[in-house]
Amino acid sequence: MARRPLPRILSSGSDRIARSREIARTAADSATDVLHPLITITRGLRKLAATARARWAATPKERRGPTLFLVAACVLVVALVPYGPLLALVSVMGAAAWTGRERPVVKTGPDESEIERLKGLYEALVPYFSVPEDPAPLFAHGGDWSGAFGDHAFDDSGRLTHLRIRYPAYFTDGEPASRARIEQLLHAKSGRGREYLFDWDEEGNQLVMSVLPALPTTIAAQRFVTVPGETVLGFTDAGAVQRTVPVLAADAEEDAPAVIWRTGPRSTEPHLLAVGQPGSGTTSLLRSIALQALPHGDVLIVEGSGTGEYACLTGRSGVLGVECGLAGALASLEWAAHETERRLIAANRARQAGRPAPDDTRRPLWILLDRPSILGHLAAADGRRDPQDLLQVPLRHGRAAQVTVVVAEQFDSADTLSEAVRTHTRARVVLGPASAEQISWVLGVEPHTTPVPVVPPGRGYARLGTGPVLRLQVPATPDPYDDATSEAHRQAVMALLPERQDATTTAVPPAPGSAPDPGPPPAHAPATVAPAPTPVLDLGPVPAEG
């Protein structure tokens, strides 16, 4: 049977409906354009009315009467003022138009490129967060990434800056190797060259990855607000420490979170070891510590490199000596060992006699040793004693005698550090670019962030005793006699240097009943000794670059 044609009204109805919809849409758009000011004012009046209603509901009942009286008085004054009602109407319309204006559209979700990046990261995590036995896997190839990823944020270049990841409960998040694999994958997929912080929540089975901002490098050497026995090693992230100190940075005063190292008889980390690459800022760290220690104590500096980095401290008040040669270094460190013994004997005799410790035993003594490996090499070639052997007494008994030892060395010579130095330096600092294995070898644990290959001088990590690993930026303390030093930094360091003292040394009389005084420190003229070429040494346990 041949099909009968549809009635004309049924065949052409869809075209008429579409045309009618188009005409209605065009009319609505035209009306919206014409009535847009009225719509904006109406929206603003509605918002102003809602705000006034909320203010009235929040007003206490005992204050509503005076408020009504004040409003009525204002209305009466406006009504009596010439052109008052007209001006009031114009003001209300203007406020309504401003309040009802259209706000810019706020981005509430990721765009297409960001979605593709999240999908790729989700697919990369599937082999690590899924097992075949899981009946309802959270991570599966081709699955929904929105169920596994929570809060996320991107920067202007489209790279992830913050991401919350939910992972299954059977993932072995308690094993460092498993966590390291996930962190390495996220680091590679989210973009290298940035420092990431990974916060694992084992109880909630969540991992939060965030990009850390670079620590400021605008803080130079200055007089920090601390008490005797406290030394500012540098500055770290805002939430990592509980104390801030006021500093002057970039011609503006601000409160910066500081890494404070406490020394003295009650300190659990009386000595410090700093290790870094060449040019990483270990010498600047020792120079900063010396400038902070001089107002309250005496400083003895032994420079193994012999480059004159501490020449600005020579002859200053409180500086017992700046030794660059092997003979001067051995004599100075031998005197420091005898001085430590004398302080212990004097303090012990004073306690046995029921008297306070003599004043000359309570003044802090700082021994700063930079690059001891070079001096050890020279001593071995000359058949003399290694200067590090003379540090055993200050390191073992320095806390009770108010003697603090600070040693700085480079990674390529870290295996030459003596057992006493590695054992008794519980405060550790790593500066410059280093792999996670190298940082773990110095600090005892791996850093909580991903190290970056390029860092400014003075940038690294610090760990005091068994505390957490903190990011560190040492305050800029360059050599003021260096031609490459800026004028601002030169003036900042020169302002902290003590006055120069006379060449004569005044001997301090020993306390009654104390041990014989070992005498004043050896006054060897600081001579610049050209170090011998460093031979190729076996690094031993020092890990290589990862």
XYZ file of C-alpha atoms in Angstrom:
546
model
C 0.000 0.000 0.000
C 1.399 3.425 -0.947
C 1.967 5.805 1.940
C -0.308 8.813 2.115
C 1.439 12.192 2.327
C 1.292 14.005 5.680
C -0.967 16.984 6.019
C 0.662 20.306 5.137
C 0.290 21.639 8.661
C 2.241 18.647 10.087
C 5.048 18.731 7.527
C 5.774 22.444 7.861
C 5.056 22.759 11.611
C 8.646 22.223 12.743
C 9.902 25.023 10.481
C 7.292 27.404 11.840
C 8.141 26.461 15.423
C 11.869 27.002 14.855
C 11.147 30.352 13.186
C 8.920 31.388 16.067
C 11.600 30.464 18.586
C 14.168 32.514 16.701
C 11.848 35.545 16.603
C 11.100 35.194 20.324
C 14.810 34.896 21.157
C 15.650 37.967 19.091
C 12.863 39.953 20.759
C 14.048 38.871 24.207
C 17.628 39.926 23.424
C 16.445 43.291 22.143
C 14.290 43.825 25.218
C 17.186 42.872 27.455
C 19.438 45.413 25.749
C 16.827 48.136 26.055
C 15.869 47.339 29.642
C 19.392 46.550 30.821
C 19.738 49.722 32.956
C 16.373 49.037 34.591
C 17.317 45.418 35.234
C 20.635 46.472 36.763
C 18.964 49.047 39.045
C 16.298 46.531 40.085
C 18.932 43.958 40.917
C 20.848 46.554 42.937
C 17.731 47.649 44.845
C 17.015 44.040 45.692
C 20.552 43.573 47.033
C 20.401 46.837 49.006
C 17.064 45.798 50.500
C 18.483 42.406 51.471
C 21.489 44.094 53.084
C 19.254 46.512 55.013
C 17.048 43.625 56.173
C 20.120 41.685 57.378
C 21.445 44.766 59.204
C 18.056 45.293 60.869
C 17.879 41.638 61.955
C 21.364 41.878 63.435
C 20.551 45.066 65.384
C 19.726 44.400 69.073
C 16.167 45.162 70.149
C 17.215 47.849 72.600
C 18.949 49.755 69.765
C 16.179 49.547 67.196
C 14.258 52.514 68.643
C 17.170 54.960 68.461
C 18.019 53.623 65.007
C 14.489 54.324 63.732
C 14.603 57.796 65.269
C 17.935 58.503 63.541
C 16.614 57.291 60.170
C 13.471 59.399 60.524
C 15.552 62.459 61.402
C 17.740 61.910 58.331
C 14.658 61.598 56.095
C 13.220 64.810 57.567
C 16.451 66.712 56.999
C 16.641 65.474 53.397
C 13.017 66.470 52.790
C 13.609 70.004 54.097
C 16.852 70.620 52.192
C 16.339 72.240 48.763
C 16.497 69.581 46.067
C 17.038 67.059 48.872
C 14.550 64.390 47.684
C 15.913 64.609 44.118
C 19.512 64.265 45.284
C 18.543 61.373 47.575
C 16.784 59.611 44.692
C 19.783 60.061 42.406
C 22.112 58.743 45.146
C 19.960 55.677 45.741
C 19.738 54.949 42.013
C 23.509 55.329 41.661
C 24.177 53.001 44.599
C 21.689 50.485 43.183
C 23.319 50.626 39.739
C 26.781 50.074 41.248
C 25.590 47.228 43.472
C 23.637 45.513 40.700
C 26.363 45.646 38.069
C 27.421 42.355 36.504
C 30.441 40.757 38.123
C 33.121 39.046 36.052
C 32.576 35.371 35.614
C 34.526 33.412 38.218
C 36.239 30.266 37.003
C 34.760 27.341 38.919
C 36.412 24.387 37.230
C 39.341 23.338 35.065
C 39.371 24.084 31.365
C 39.990 21.530 28.638
C 43.798 21.655 28.794
C 43.746 21.327 32.586
C 41.325 18.406 32.360
C 43.664 16.663 29.924
C 46.586 17.198 32.316
C 44.579 15.743 35.215
C 43.545 12.767 33.104
C 47.148 12.082 32.142
C 48.262 12.254 35.759
C 45.412 9.947 36.767
C 46.403 7.361 34.143
C 50.041 7.540 35.280
C 49.036 6.759 38.878
C 46.891 3.725 37.985
C 49.732 1.128 38.124
C 50.716 2.314 41.621
C 47.287 2.754 43.217
C 45.443 -0.320 41.892
C 45.564 -4.111 42.195
C 43.692 -6.740 40.160
C 41.912 -8.057 43.274
C 40.152 -4.732 43.980
C 36.432 -5.150 43.044
C 35.808 -1.380 42.891
C 39.154 0.259 42.122
C 39.513 3.958 42.731
C 42.193 4.085 40.038
C 41.499 2.235 36.782
C 42.468 2.825 33.169
C 39.768 4.952 31.592
C 38.178 5.681 34.978
C 36.827 8.907 36.411
C 39.615 11.145 37.707
C 37.232 13.411 39.664
C 36.686 10.695 42.278
C 40.397 10.423 43.050
C 41.436 14.077 42.764
C 40.050 16.670 45.125
C 41.158 20.288 45.413
C 43.403 21.379 42.581
C 44.924 24.636 41.364
C 46.930 25.687 38.317
C 49.272 28.583 37.612
C 49.159 30.911 34.624
C 51.187 28.505 32.507
C 48.736 25.653 33.113
C 50.942 23.643 35.494
C 49.654 22.171 38.736
C 50.417 24.113 41.908
C 48.132 22.256 44.344
C 46.465 18.842 44.221
C 44.726 16.615 46.764
C 44.821 12.891 45.921
C 42.739 10.133 47.500
C 44.370 6.723 47.326
C 43.158 3.245 48.377
C 43.770 2.058 51.924
C 45.873 -0.923 50.825
C 48.612 1.312 49.384
C 51.793 0.918 51.428
C 52.149 4.573 52.392
C 54.231 3.618 55.423
C 57.146 2.451 53.299
C 59.576 5.203 52.225
C 60.279 3.490 48.907
C 56.587 3.444 47.929
C 56.138 7.069 48.856
C 59.299 8.045 47.003
C 57.998 6.451 43.784
C 54.757 8.440 43.967
C 56.569 11.684 44.757
C 58.992 11.155 41.879
C 56.131 10.493 39.463
C 54.163 13.563 40.563
C 57.299 15.667 40.334
C 57.971 14.531 36.778
C 54.379 14.844 35.541
C 53.638 18.203 37.224
C 56.759 19.986 35.974
C 60.399 19.913 36.973
C 62.428 22.836 38.210
C 60.065 23.618 41.098
C 60.129 22.612 44.759
C 57.180 20.439 45.778
C 55.902 19.674 49.254
C 54.199 16.295 49.792
C 51.985 16.014 52.861
C 50.927 12.407 53.501
C 47.855 11.768 55.650
C 48.089 8.056 56.437
C 44.933 8.044 58.558
C 42.766 9.648 55.897
C 44.512 7.994 52.898
C 45.159 11.357 51.271
C 48.187 13.048 49.727
C 48.417 16.809 49.266
C 50.959 18.070 46.745
C 51.744 21.783 46.695
C 54.398 23.951 45.071
C 56.455 25.947 47.560
C 57.348 29.541 46.758
C 61.002 30.479 46.635
C 62.476 31.737 49.894
C 63.305 35.464 49.830
C 66.930 36.419 49.214
C 66.515 40.086 50.131
C 67.473 39.680 53.809
C 71.063 40.767 54.402
C 73.277 40.679 57.482
C 71.920 42.808 60.309
C 71.515 42.869 64.062
C 68.777 40.333 64.784
C 66.545 40.502 67.835
C 67.830 37.530 69.842
C 69.129 36.822 73.331
C 72.661 35.614 74.155
C 72.966 31.966 73.175
C 70.679 32.257 70.138
C 71.980 32.395 66.582
C 69.891 32.983 63.473
C 71.057 30.493 60.856
C 68.637 31.781 58.244
C 64.997 32.001 57.336
C 62.447 29.395 56.318
C 58.762 28.935 55.468
C 56.109 30.713 57.492
C 54.413 27.600 58.866
C 57.588 25.629 59.588
C 58.624 27.450 62.799
C 56.749 29.161 65.610
C 58.957 32.236 65.972
C 59.530 35.253 63.786
C 62.049 38.065 64.109
C 61.763 41.601 62.734
C 64.132 42.127 59.816
C 64.836 44.800 57.243
C 64.377 43.376 53.748
C 64.269 45.403 50.532
C 64.030 48.714 52.443
C 60.949 47.506 54.321
C 60.614 46.061 57.797
C 58.792 42.743 58.175
C 58.558 39.717 60.451
C 60.372 36.720 58.971
C 60.274 33.113 60.261
C 63.795 32.362 61.478
C 65.708 29.131 62.071
C 67.243 29.800 65.485
C 70.098 27.662 66.791
C 70.501 27.662 70.567
C 73.879 27.003 72.179
C 75.106 26.898 75.739
C 75.144 24.463 78.687
C 71.498 23.445 78.171
C 71.652 23.053 74.416
C 71.108 19.628 72.907
C 72.873 20.694 69.676
C 75.993 22.544 70.928
C 78.002 22.190 67.685
C 77.205 22.624 63.993
C 78.355 21.092 60.704
C 77.687 22.812 57.358
C 78.292 20.951 54.083
C 77.786 22.313 50.591
C 79.031 22.653 47.062
C 81.625 25.271 46.039
C 79.974 28.678 46.014
C 76.936 27.466 47.940
C 77.368 29.912 50.832
C 78.963 27.919 53.658
C 81.587 30.634 54.153
C 78.860 33.276 54.287
C 77.097 31.181 56.932
C 80.238 31.062 59.097
C 80.753 34.788 58.596
C 77.154 35.450 59.672
C 77.582 33.262 62.771
C 80.802 35.106 63.675
C 79.126 38.518 63.427
C 76.287 37.368 65.670
C 78.621 35.769 68.223
C 81.042 38.694 68.642
C 78.777 40.954 70.769
C 78.562 38.268 73.496
C 81.698 36.116 73.103
C 85.111 35.493 71.589
C 85.711 33.986 68.152
C 88.650 31.937 66.852
C 88.646 31.416 63.077
C 90.696 28.819 61.205
C 90.463 29.099 57.419
C 91.780 26.106 55.537
C 91.334 27.470 52.023
C 93.646 30.421 52.694
C 91.754 32.786 50.392
C 91.309 35.542 52.978
C 87.533 35.288 53.235
C 87.668 36.387 56.883
C 90.187 39.209 56.523
C 87.541 41.738 57.571
C 87.545 40.186 61.067
C 91.295 40.374 61.610
C 92.252 42.579 64.536
C 88.665 43.182 65.618
C 87.604 43.249 69.241
C 86.607 39.768 70.367
C 88.395 38.009 67.490
C 91.172 35.922 69.057
C 92.753 35.112 65.717
C 92.188 34.423 62.037
C 94.584 31.615 61.049
C 95.189 30.606 57.451
C 98.432 28.598 57.748
C 98.987 25.107 59.083
C 101.301 26.157 61.931
C 98.948 28.855 63.153
C 95.949 26.547 62.886
C 97.623 23.807 64.939
C 98.764 26.268 67.600
C 95.343 27.934 67.831
C 93.404 24.667 68.053
C 95.842 23.313 70.652
C 95.285 26.449 72.712
C 91.500 26.002 72.309
C 91.744 22.428 73.638
C 93.752 23.586 76.684
C 91.344 26.478 77.230
C 88.420 24.058 77.259
C 90.149 21.918 79.874
C 90.987 24.986 81.964
C 87.378 26.131 81.928
C 86.152 22.711 83.004
C 88.621 22.539 85.917
C 87.888 26.098 87.038
C 84.144 25.606 86.944
C 84.403 22.282 88.794
C 86.544 23.790 91.567
C 84.157 26.720 91.913
C 81.175 24.397 92.270
C 83.008 22.294 94.864
C 83.768 25.463 96.848
C 80.156 26.629 96.647
C 80.968 29.633 94.467
C 79.638 30.607 91.044
C 81.753 29.811 88.051
C 84.406 32.443 87.223
C 83.474 35.057 84.668
C 86.234 33.993 82.282
C 84.653 30.523 82.019
C 81.174 31.820 81.249
C 82.045 33.976 78.264
C 81.246 31.963 75.118
C 84.133 30.841 72.941
C 83.425 30.095 69.285
C 85.772 27.978 67.133
C 84.981 28.366 63.423
C 86.827 25.917 61.172
C 86.386 26.338 57.404
C 87.634 23.602 55.012
C 89.602 21.430 57.497
C 90.293 18.876 54.760
C 92.879 21.176 53.150
C 94.723 21.601 56.439
C 94.573 17.852 57.010
C 96.094 17.233 53.594
C 98.918 19.700 54.298
C 99.519 18.160 57.718
C 99.714 14.653 56.238
C 102.179 15.824 53.600
C 104.328 17.492 56.291
C 104.084 14.560 58.703
C 102.241 16.581 61.311
C 99.066 16.061 63.310
C 95.661 16.489 61.705
C 94.028 19.682 63.046
C 90.715 17.833 63.438
C 92.282 15.658 66.159
C 92.622 18.767 68.317
C 88.855 19.309 68.170
C 88.025 16.218 70.222
C 88.138 18.002 73.598
C 86.115 21.071 72.496
C 83.584 18.838 70.776
C 83.184 16.401 73.662
C 83.203 18.882 76.555
C 82.488 22.203 74.863
C 78.884 22.424 75.996
C 79.813 22.484 79.684
C 82.693 24.896 79.037
C 80.715 27.374 76.876
C 82.768 26.383 73.817
C 80.983 26.028 70.467
C 82.524 24.460 67.373
C 81.300 25.180 63.831
C 82.807 23.224 60.924
C 82.205 23.905 57.219
C 83.223 21.469 54.496
C 82.429 20.660 50.875
C 80.836 17.482 49.578
C 83.918 16.402 47.643
C 85.935 16.288 50.884
C 83.237 15.280 53.347
C 84.727 11.816 53.765
C 87.803 13.365 55.425
C 85.784 14.615 58.400
C 86.888 12.935 61.616
C 84.684 10.670 63.687
C 84.475 13.262 66.477
C 83.175 15.909 64.087
C 80.539 13.605 62.603
C 79.435 12.372 66.021
C 79.200 15.583 68.059
C 77.835 18.025 65.473
C 74.117 17.472 65.997
C 73.091 20.676 64.235
C 73.450 20.153 60.483
C 73.127 22.444 57.453
C 73.270 21.537 53.749
C 73.665 24.365 51.240
C 73.629 24.468 47.465
C 72.313 21.960 44.920
C 72.422 18.398 46.239
C 70.612 15.146 45.637
C 68.221 13.611 48.133
C 70.814 10.947 48.995
C 73.464 13.560 49.788
C 71.054 15.550 51.935
C 70.030 12.396 53.766
C 73.686 11.502 54.364
C 74.293 14.841 56.125
C 70.970 15.427 57.894
C 70.125 11.814 58.723
C 66.743 11.877 56.955
C 65.583 12.797 53.484
C 64.135 16.274 52.918
C 60.380 16.719 52.915
C 60.554 18.582 49.611
C 62.032 17.873 46.212
C 65.483 19.487 45.825
C 65.900 21.702 42.770
C 69.052 21.682 40.611
C 69.568 25.468 40.585
C 69.428 27.475 43.814
C 70.797 30.889 44.878
C 73.794 31.092 47.254
C 72.852 30.376 50.846
C 69.862 28.213 49.938
C 69.579 24.731 51.481
C 68.227 22.723 54.387
C 68.800 22.696 58.139
C 68.071 20.188 60.881
C 68.661 20.776 64.583
C 69.162 17.482 66.397
C 66.221 15.173 65.819
C 63.912 17.962 64.705
C 62.297 18.293 61.296
C 64.152 19.235 58.145
C 63.625 22.931 57.395
C 64.229 24.860 54.236
C 66.876 27.512 54.832
C 68.007 30.748 53.258
C 71.118 32.186 54.887
C 71.167 36.003 55.205
C 73.473 37.566 52.644
C 76.826 38.085 54.420
C 79.467 38.481 51.697
C 83.073 39.501 52.122
C 83.047 43.315 52.308
C 86.560 43.430 50.770
C 85.432 41.558 47.661
C 85.039 43.739 44.573
C 81.953 41.773 43.487
C 80.064 42.679 46.679
C 77.336 45.264 46.256
C 77.592 48.520 48.166
C 74.455 47.807 50.225
C 75.760 44.440 51.402
C 79.217 45.890 52.044
C 77.810 48.603 54.276
C 75.568 46.090 56.083
C 78.529 43.856 56.972
C 80.838 46.734 57.880
C 78.205 48.112 60.256
C 78.286 44.854 62.242
C 82.075 44.602 62.586
C 83.461 45.449 66.060
C 86.039 48.131 66.575
C 89.661 47.309 65.948
C 91.689 46.493 69.057
C 95.295 47.232 69.991
C 98.051 44.790 69.115
C 98.822 44.181 72.800
C 96.894 41.375 74.480
C 95.794 41.729 78.073
C 96.056 38.484 80.020
C 93.069 37.551 82.188
C 94.108 36.570 85.737
C 92.880 33.103 86.691
C 90.249 32.696 89.346
C 91.315 31.661 92.851
C 91.885 27.922 92.994
C 91.588 27.458 89.250
C 93.898 25.573 86.946
C 96.864 27.364 85.384
C 95.891 29.583 82.483
C 97.086 28.191 79.134
C 98.002 31.737 78.174
C 96.684 34.041 75.491
C 95.860 32.635 72.083
C 98.819 32.444 69.703
C 99.169 35.696 67.817
C 100.193 34.317 64.456
C 99.949 36.778 61.654
C 97.204 35.626 59.279
C 99.142 34.731 56.173
C 97.591 33.602 52.966
C 98.884 30.142 52.144
C 98.309 28.780 48.689
C 96.766 25.339 49.213
C 98.309 22.372 47.482
C 96.327 20.788 44.660
C 93.646 18.581 46.104
C 94.203 14.954 45.054
C 91.455 12.661 43.848
C 90.059 11.056 46.993
C 87.702 8.162 47.419
C 84.406 9.584 48.695
C 83.550 6.400 50.554
C 80.102 6.622 52.099
C 79.325 10.015 50.575
C 76.554 9.411 48.007
C 77.039 10.642 44.491
C 74.736 13.007 42.708
C 71.385 11.443 41.971
